[in-house]
Coordinates of N, CA and C in Angstrom, one line a residue:
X1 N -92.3 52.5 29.1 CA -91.0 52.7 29.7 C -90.1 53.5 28.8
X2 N -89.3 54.7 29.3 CA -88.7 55.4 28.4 C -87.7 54.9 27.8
X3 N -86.9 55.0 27.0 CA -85.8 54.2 26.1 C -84.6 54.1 27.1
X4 N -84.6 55.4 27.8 CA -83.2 55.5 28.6 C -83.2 54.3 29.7
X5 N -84.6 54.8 30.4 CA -84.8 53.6 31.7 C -84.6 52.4 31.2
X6 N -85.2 52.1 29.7 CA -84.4 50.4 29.1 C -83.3 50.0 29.0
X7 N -82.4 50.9 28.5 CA -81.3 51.1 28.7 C -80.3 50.8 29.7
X8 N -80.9 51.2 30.9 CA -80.4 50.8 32.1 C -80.8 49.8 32.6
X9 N -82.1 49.3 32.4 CA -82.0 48.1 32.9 C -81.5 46.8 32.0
X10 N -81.1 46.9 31.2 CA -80.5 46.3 29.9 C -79.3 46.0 30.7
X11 N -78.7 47.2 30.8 CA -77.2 47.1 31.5 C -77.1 46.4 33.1
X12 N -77.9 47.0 33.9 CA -77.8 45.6 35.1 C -78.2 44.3 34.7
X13 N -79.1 44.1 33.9 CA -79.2 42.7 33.7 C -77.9 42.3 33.1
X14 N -77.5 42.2 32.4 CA -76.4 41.9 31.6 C -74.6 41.6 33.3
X15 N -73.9 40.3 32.5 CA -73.2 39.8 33.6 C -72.3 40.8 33.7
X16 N -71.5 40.1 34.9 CA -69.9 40.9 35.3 C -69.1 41.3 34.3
X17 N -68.8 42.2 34.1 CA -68.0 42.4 33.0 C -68.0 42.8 32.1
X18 N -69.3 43.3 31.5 CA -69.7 43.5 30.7 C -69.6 43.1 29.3
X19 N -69.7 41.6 29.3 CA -69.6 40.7 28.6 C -70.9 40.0 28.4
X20 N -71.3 39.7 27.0 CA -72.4 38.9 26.6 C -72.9 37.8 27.3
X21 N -74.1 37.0 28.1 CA -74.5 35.6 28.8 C -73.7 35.0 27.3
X22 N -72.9 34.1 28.0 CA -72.7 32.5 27.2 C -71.5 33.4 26.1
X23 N -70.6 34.4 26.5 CA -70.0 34.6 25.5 C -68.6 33.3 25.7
X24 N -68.3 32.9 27.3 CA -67.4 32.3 27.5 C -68.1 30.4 27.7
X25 N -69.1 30.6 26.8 CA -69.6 28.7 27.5 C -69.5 28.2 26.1
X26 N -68.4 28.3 25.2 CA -68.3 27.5 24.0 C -67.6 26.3 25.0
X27 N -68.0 25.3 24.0 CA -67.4 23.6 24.1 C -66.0 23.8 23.8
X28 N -65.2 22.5 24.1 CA -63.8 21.9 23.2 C -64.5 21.6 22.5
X29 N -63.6 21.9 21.4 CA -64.0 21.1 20.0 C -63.3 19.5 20.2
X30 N -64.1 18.4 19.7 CA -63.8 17.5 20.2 C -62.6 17.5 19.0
X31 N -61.8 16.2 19.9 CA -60.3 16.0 19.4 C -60.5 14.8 18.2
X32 N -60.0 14.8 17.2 CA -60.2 13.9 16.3 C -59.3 13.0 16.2
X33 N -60.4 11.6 16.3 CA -59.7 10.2 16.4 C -58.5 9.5 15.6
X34 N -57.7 9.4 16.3 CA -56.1 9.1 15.5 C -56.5 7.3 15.6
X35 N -55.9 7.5 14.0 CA -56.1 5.7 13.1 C -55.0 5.2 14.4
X36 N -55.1 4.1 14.5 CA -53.8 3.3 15.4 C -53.3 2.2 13.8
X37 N -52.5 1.9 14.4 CA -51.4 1.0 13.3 C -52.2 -0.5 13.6
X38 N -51.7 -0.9 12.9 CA -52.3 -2.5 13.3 C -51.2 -3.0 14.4
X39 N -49.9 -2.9 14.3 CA -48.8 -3.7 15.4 C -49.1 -2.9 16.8
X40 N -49.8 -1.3 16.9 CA -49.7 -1.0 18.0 C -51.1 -1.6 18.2
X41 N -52.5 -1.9 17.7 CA -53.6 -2.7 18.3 C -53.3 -4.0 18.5
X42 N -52.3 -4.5 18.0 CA -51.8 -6.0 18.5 C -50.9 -5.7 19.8
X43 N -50.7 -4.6 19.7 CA -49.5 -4.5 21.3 C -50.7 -4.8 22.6
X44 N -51.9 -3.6 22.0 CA -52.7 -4.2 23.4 C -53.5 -4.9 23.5
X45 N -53.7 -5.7 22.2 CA -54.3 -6.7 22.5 C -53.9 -8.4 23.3
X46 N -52.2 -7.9 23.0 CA -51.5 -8.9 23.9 C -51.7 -8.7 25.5
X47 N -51.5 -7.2 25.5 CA -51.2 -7.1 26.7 C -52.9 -7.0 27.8
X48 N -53.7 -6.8 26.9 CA -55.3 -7.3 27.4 C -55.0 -8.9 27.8
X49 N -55.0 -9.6 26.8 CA -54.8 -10.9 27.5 C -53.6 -11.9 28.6
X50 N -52.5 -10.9 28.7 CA -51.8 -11.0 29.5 C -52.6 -11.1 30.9
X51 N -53.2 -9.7 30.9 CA -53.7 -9.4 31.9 C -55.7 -10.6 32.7
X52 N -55.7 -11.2 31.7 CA -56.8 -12.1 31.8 C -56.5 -13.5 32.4
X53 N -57.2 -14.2 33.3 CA -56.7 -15.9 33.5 C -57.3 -16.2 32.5
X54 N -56.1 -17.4 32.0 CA -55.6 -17.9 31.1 C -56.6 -18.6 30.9
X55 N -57.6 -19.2 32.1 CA -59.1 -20.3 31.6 C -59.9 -19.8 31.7
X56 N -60.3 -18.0 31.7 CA -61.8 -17.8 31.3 C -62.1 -17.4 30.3
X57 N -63.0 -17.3 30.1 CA -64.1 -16.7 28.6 C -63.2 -15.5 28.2
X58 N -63.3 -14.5 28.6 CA -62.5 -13.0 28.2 C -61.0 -13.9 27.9
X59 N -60.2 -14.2 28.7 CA -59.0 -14.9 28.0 C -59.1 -15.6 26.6
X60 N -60.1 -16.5 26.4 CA -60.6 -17.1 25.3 C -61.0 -16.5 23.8
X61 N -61.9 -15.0 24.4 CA -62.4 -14.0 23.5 C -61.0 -13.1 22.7
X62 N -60.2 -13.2 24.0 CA -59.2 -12.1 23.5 C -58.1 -12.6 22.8
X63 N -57.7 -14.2 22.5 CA -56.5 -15.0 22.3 C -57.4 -14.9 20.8
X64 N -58.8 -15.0 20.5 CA -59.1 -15.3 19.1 C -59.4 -14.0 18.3
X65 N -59.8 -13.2 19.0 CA -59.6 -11.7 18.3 C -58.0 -11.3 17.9
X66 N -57.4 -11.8 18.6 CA -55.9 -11.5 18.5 C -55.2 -12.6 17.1
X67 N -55.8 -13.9 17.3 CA -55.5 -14.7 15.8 C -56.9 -14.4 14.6
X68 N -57.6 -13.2 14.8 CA -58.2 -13.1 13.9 C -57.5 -11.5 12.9
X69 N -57.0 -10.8 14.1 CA -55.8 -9.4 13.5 C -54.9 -10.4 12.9
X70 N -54.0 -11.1 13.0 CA -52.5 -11.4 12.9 C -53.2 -12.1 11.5
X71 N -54.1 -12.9 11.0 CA -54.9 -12.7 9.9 C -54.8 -12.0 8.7
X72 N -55.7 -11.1 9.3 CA -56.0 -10.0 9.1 C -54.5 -8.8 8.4
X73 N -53.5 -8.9 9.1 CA -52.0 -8.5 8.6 C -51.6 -9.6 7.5
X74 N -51.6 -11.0 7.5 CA -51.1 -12.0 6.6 C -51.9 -11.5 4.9
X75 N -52.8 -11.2 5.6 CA -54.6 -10.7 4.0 C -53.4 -9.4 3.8
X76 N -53.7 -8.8 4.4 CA -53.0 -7.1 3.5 C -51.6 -7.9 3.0
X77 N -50.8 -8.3 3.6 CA -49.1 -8.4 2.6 C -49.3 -8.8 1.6
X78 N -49.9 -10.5 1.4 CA -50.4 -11.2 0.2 C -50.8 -10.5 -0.6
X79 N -52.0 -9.1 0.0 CA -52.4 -8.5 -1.3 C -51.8 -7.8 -2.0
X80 N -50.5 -6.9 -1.1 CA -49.9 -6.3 -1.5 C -49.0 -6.8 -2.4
X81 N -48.5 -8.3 -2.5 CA -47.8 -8.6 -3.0 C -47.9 -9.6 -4.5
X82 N -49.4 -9.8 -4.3 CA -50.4 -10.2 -5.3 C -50.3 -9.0 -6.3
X83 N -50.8 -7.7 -6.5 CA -50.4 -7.0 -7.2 C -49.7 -5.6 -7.0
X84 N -48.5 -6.4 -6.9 CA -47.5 -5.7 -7.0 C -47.2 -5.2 -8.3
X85 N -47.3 -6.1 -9.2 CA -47.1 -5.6 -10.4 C -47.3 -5.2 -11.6
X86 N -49.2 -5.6 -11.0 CA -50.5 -4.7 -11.9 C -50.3 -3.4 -11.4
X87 N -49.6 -3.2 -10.4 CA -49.9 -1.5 -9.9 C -48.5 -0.6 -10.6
X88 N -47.9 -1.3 -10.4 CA -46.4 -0.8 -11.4 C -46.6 -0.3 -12.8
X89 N -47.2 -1.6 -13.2 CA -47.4 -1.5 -14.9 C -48.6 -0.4 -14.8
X90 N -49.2 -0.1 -14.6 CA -50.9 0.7 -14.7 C -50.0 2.0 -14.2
X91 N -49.3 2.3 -13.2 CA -48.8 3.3 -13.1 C -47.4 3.9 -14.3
X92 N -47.0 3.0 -14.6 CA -46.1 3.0 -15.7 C -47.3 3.6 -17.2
X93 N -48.0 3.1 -17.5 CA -48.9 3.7 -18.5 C -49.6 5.1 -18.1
X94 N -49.9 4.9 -16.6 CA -50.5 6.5 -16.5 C -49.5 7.8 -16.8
X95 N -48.5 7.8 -16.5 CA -47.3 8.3 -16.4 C -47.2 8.8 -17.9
X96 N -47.3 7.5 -19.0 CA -47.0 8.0 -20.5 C -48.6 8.9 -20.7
X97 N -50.2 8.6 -20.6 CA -51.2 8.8 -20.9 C -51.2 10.8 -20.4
X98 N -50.3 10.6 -19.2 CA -50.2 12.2 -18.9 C -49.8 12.5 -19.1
X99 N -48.6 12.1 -20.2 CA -47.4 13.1 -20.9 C -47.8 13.5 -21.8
X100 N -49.0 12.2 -22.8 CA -49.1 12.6 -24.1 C -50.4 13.6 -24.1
X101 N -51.4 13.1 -23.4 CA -52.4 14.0 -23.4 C -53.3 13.5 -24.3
X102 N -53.5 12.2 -25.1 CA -54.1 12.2 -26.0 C -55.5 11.5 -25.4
X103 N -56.7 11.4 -26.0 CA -58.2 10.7 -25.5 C -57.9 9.3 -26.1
X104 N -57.0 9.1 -27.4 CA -57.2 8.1 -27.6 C -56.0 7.4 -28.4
X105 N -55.6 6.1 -28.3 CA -54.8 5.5 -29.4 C -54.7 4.2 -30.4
X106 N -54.4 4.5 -31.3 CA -54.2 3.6 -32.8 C -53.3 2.7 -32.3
X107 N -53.9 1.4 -32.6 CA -53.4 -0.3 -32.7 C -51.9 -0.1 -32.5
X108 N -51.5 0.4 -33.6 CA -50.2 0.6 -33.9 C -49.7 1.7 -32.6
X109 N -49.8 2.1 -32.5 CA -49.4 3.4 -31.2 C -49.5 2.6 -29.7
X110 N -50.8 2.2 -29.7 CA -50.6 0.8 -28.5 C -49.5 0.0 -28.5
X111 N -49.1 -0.7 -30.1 CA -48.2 -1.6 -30.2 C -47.0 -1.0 -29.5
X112 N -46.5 0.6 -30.2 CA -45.4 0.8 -30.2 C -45.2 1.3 -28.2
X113 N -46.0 1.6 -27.7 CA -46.2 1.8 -25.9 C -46.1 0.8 -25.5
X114 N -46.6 -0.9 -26.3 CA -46.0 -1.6 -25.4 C -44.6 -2.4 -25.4
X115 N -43.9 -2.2 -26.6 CA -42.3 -2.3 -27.0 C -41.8 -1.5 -26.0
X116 N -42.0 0.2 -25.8 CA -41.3 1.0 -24.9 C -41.4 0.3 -23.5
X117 N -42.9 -0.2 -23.0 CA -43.0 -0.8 -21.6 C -42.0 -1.8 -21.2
X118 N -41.6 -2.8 -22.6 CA -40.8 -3.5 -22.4 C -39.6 -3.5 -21.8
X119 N -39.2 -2.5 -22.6 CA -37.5 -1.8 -23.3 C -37.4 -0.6 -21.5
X120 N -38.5 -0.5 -20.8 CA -38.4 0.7 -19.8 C -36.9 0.3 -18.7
X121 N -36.1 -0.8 -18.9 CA -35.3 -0.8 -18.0 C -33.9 -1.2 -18.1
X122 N -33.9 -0.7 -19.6 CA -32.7 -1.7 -20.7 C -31.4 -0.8 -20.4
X123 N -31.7 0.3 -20.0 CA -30.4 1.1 -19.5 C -29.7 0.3 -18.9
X124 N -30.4 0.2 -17.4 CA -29.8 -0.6 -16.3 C -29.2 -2.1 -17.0
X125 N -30.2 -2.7 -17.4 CA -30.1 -3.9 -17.9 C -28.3 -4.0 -19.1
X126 N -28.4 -3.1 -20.0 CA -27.3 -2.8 -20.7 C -26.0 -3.0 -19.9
X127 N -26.0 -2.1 -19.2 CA -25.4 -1.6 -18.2 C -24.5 -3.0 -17.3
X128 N -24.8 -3.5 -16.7 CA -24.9 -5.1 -16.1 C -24.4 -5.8 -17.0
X129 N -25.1 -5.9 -18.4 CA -24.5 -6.6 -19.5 C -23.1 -6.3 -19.7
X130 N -23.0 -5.3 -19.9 CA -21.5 -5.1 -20.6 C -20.5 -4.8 -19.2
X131 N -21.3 -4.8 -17.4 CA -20.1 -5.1 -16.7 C -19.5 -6.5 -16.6
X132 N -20.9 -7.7 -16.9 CA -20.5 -8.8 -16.9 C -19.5 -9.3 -18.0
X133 N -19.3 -8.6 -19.0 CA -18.4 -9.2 -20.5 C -17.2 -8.5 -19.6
X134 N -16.9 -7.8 -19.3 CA -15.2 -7.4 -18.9 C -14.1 -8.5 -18.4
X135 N -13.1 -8.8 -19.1 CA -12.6 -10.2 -18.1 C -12.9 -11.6 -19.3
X136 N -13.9 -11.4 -19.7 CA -14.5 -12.4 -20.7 C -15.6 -12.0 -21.3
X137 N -14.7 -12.4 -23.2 CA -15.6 -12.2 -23.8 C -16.6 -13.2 -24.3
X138 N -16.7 -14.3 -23.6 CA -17.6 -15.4 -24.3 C -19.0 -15.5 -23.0
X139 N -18.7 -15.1 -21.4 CA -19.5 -16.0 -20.8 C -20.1 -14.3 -20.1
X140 N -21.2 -14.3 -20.0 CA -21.8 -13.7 -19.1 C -22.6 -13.9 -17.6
X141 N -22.1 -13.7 -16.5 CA -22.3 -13.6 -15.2 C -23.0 -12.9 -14.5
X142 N -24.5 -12.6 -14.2 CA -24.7 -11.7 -14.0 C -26.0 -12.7 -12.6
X143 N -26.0 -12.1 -11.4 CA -26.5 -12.6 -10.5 C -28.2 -12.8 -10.6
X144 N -28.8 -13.6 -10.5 CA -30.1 -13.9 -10.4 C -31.3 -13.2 -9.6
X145 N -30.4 -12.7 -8.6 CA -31.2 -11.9 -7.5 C -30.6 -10.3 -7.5
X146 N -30.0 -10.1 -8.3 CA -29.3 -8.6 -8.5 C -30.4 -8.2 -9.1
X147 N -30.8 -6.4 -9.2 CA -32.2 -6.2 -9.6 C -31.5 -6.2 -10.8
X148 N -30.8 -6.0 -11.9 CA -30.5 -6.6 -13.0 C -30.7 -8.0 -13.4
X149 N -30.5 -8.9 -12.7 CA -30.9 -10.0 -12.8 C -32.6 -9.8 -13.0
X150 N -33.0 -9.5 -11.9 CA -34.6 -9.8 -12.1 C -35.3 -8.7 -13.0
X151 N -35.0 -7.1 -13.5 CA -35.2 -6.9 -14.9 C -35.4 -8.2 -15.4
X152 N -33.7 -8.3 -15.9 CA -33.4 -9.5 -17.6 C -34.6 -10.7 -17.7
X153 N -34.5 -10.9 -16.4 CA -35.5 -12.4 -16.4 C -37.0 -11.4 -16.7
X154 N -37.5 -11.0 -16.2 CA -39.1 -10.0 -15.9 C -39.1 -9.7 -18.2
X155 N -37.9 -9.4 -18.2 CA -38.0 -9.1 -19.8 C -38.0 -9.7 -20.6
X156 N -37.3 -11.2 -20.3 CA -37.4 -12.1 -21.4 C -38.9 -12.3 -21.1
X157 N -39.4 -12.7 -20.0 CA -40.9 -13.1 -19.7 C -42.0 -12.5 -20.9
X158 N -41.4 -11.1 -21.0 CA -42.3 -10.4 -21.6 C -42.3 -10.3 -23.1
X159 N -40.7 -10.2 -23.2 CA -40.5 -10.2 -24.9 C -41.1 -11.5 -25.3
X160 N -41.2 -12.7 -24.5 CA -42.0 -14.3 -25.9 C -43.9 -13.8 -25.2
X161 N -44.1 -13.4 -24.2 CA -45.4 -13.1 -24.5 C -45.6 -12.2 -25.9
X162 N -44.9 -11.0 -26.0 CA -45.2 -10.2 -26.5 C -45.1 -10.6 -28.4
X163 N -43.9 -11.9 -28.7 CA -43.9 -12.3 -30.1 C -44.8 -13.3 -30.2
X164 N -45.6 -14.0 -29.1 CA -47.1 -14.4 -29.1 C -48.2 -13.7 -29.4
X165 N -48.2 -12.6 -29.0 CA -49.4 -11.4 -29.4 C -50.0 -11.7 -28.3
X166 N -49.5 -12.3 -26.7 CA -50.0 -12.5 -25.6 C -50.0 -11.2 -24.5
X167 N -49.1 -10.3 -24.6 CA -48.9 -9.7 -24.2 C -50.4 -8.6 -23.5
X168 N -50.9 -8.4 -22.5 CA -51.6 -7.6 -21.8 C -51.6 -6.3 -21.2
X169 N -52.0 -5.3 -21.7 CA -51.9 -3.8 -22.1 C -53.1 -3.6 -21.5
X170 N -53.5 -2.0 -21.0 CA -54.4 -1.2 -20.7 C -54.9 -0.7 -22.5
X171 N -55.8 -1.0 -22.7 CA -56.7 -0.9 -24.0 C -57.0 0.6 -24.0
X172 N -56.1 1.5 -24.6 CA -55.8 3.0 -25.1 C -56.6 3.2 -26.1
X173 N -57.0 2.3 -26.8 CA -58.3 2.5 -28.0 C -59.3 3.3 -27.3
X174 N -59.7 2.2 -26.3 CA -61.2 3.3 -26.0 C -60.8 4.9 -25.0
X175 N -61.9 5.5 -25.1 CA -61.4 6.9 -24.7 C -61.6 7.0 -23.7
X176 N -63.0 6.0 -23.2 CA -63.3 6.0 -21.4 C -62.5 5.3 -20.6
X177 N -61.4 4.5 -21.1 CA -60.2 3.8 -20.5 C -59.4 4.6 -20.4
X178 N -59.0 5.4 -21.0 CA -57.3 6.6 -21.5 C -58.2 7.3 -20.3
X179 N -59.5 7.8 -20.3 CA -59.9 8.9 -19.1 C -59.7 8.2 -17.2
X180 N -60.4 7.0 -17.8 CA -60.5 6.7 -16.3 C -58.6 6.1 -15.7
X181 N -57.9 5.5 -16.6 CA -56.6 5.7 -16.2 C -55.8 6.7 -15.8
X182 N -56.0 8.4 -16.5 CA -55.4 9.6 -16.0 C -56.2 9.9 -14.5
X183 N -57.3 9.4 -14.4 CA -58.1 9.0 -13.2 C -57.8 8.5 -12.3
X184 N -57.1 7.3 -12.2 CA -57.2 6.3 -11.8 C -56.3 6.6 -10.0
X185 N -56.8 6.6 -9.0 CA -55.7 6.7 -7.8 C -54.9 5.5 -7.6
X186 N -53.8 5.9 -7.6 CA -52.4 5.1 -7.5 C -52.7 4.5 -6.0
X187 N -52.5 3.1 -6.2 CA -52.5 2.5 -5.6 C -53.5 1.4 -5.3
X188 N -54.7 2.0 -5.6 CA -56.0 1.4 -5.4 C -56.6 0.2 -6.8
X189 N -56.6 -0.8 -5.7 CA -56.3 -2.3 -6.5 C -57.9 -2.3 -7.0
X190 N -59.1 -1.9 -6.0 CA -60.4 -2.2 -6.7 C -60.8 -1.0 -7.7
X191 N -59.9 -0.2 -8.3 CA -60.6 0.2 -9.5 C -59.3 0.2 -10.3
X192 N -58.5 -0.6 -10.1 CA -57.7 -1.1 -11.1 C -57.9 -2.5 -11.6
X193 N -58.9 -2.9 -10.9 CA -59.8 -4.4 -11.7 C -60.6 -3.3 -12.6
X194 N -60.8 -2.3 -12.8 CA -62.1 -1.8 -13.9 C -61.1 -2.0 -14.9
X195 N -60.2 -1.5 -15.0 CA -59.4 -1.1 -16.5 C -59.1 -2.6 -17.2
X196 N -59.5 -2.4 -18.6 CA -60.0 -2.6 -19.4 C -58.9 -3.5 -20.0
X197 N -58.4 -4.2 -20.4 CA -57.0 -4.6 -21.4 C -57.2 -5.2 -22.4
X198 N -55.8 -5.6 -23.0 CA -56.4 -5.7 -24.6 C -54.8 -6.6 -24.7
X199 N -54.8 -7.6 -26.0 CA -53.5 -8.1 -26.0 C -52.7 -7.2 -27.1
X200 N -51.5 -6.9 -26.9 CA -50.6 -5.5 -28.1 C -50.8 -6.7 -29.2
X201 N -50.6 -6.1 -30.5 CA -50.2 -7.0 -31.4 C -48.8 -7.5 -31.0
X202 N -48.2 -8.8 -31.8 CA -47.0 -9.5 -31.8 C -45.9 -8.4 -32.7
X203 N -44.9 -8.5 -32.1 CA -43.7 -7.7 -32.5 C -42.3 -8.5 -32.0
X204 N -41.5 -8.1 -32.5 CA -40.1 -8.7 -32.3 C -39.2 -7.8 -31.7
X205 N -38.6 -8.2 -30.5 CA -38.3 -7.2 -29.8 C -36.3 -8.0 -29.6
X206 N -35.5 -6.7 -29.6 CA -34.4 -7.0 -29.8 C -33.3 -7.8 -28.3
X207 N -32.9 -8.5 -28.8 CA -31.8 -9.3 -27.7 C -30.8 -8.4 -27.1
X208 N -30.9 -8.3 -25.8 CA -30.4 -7.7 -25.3 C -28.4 -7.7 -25.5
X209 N -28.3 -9.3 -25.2 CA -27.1 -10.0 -25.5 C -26.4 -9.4 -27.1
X210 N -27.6 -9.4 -28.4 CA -27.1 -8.7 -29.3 C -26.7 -7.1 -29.3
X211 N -27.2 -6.2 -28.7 CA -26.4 -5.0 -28.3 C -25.1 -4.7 -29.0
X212 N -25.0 -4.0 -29.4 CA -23.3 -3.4 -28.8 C -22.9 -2.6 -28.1
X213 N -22.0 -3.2 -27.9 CA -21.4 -2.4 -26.0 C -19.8 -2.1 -26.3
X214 N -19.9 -0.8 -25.8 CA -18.0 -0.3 -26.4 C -17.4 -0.8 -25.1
X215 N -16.1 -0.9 -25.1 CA -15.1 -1.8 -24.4 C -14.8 -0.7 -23.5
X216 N -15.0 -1.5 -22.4 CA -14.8 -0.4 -20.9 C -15.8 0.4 -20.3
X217 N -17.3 0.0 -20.9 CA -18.5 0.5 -20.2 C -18.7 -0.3 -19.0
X218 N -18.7 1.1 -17.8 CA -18.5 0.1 -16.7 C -20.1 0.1 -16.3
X219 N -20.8 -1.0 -15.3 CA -21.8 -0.4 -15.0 C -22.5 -0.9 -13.6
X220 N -23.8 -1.4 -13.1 CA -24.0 -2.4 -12.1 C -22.5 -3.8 -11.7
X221 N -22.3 -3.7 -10.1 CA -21.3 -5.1 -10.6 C -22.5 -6.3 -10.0
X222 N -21.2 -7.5 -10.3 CA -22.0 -8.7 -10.1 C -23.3 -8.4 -8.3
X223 N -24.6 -9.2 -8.3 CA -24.7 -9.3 -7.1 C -25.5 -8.1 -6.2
X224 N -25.5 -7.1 -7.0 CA -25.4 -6.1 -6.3 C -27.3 -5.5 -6.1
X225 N -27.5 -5.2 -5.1 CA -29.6 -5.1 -5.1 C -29.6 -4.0 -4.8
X226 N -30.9 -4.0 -5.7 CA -31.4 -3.0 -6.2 C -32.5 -2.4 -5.2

């Protein structure tokens, strides 16, 4: 057959329009699955068993699936609140580990990172102090549940650990610790059980109350959350 006569029949075969077979039979790309919340899979899972009598099996199925989520919510807060403040501190160290840049650090250098971890909130804390002296110089007032309050307390906690040599630190000695800390994703509690810790040596860490504070620093008032 001559090239031309192929040609032409090339072109009748070919569809309306002069358009490729299967140029228009692509798929939808499928639509990708959106996470639901936990309070909106508790919405329908009430309203699944709304919709069930109250004495059959599916009513039965669905009332303990439903107290096995609300569970399941009580597990996440607890945890969240369990460490709350291994994730603070470990994020408070990563913060300095990326500033300094270093692979590794000396006893002494640990010690002095964990004095600073201490001291990280003594502004505020000052601050509070010397609003509570105004009015009187002998008695200080300063609310329990004010986030100044819970600083001062969170610090004393730390400063008699810390003149015990009790005190619990991310162990900056080793180098595979300092790496896997600048590593480490914020937030994530199972590889924040890997890191490593170590107790700072004992040091003496200064009274807040000793301070001096010039007359008319005003700062946090009583009471006030943080």
């Amino acid at each position: 057959v001559p090239s031309t006569e192929m040609a032409i029949l090339k072109r009748d075969a070919a569809p309306a329009g002069g358009k490729r077979a299967g140029a228009n039979s692509r798929q939808p790309k499928p639509k990708a699955q959106q996470t639901m919340s936990l309070p909106s899979i508790r919405g329908q899972k009430i309203k699944k068993l709304k919709a069930l009598h109250p004495l059959s099996r599916k009513a039965s199925q669905a009332h303990r699936d439903l107290l096995h989520l609300d569970r399941k919510v009580v597990h996440i807060a607890n945890k969240d609140t369990k460490y709350k403040d291994q994730i603070r501190r470990l994020e408070w160290f990563q913060k300095v580990v990326w500033m300094d840049g270093k692979q590794t650090y000396t006893e002494e250098e640990v010690r002095a990172i964990a004095l600073e971890f201490i001291t990280r909130n003594d502004d505020l804390c000052l601050d509070a102090v010397s609003a509570a002296f105004i009015g009187s110089s002998t008695t200080r007032k300063i609310a329990p549940t004010s986030r100044a309050g819970k600083y001062i307390h969170r610090r004393e906690t730390e400063v008699e650990m810390m003149k015990k040599g009790k005190l619990e630190v991310p162990d900056l000695k080793i180098a595979k610790n300092v790496t896997f800390i600048k590593e480490w994703k914020t937030g994530n509690t199972d590889q924040m059980k890997l890191v490593k810790l170590c107790f700072s040596l004992p040091s003496e860490v200064y009274d807040l109350g000793c301070e001096p504070m010039e007359e008319g620093e005003g700062g946090m008032e009583e009471g006030e959350e943080g």
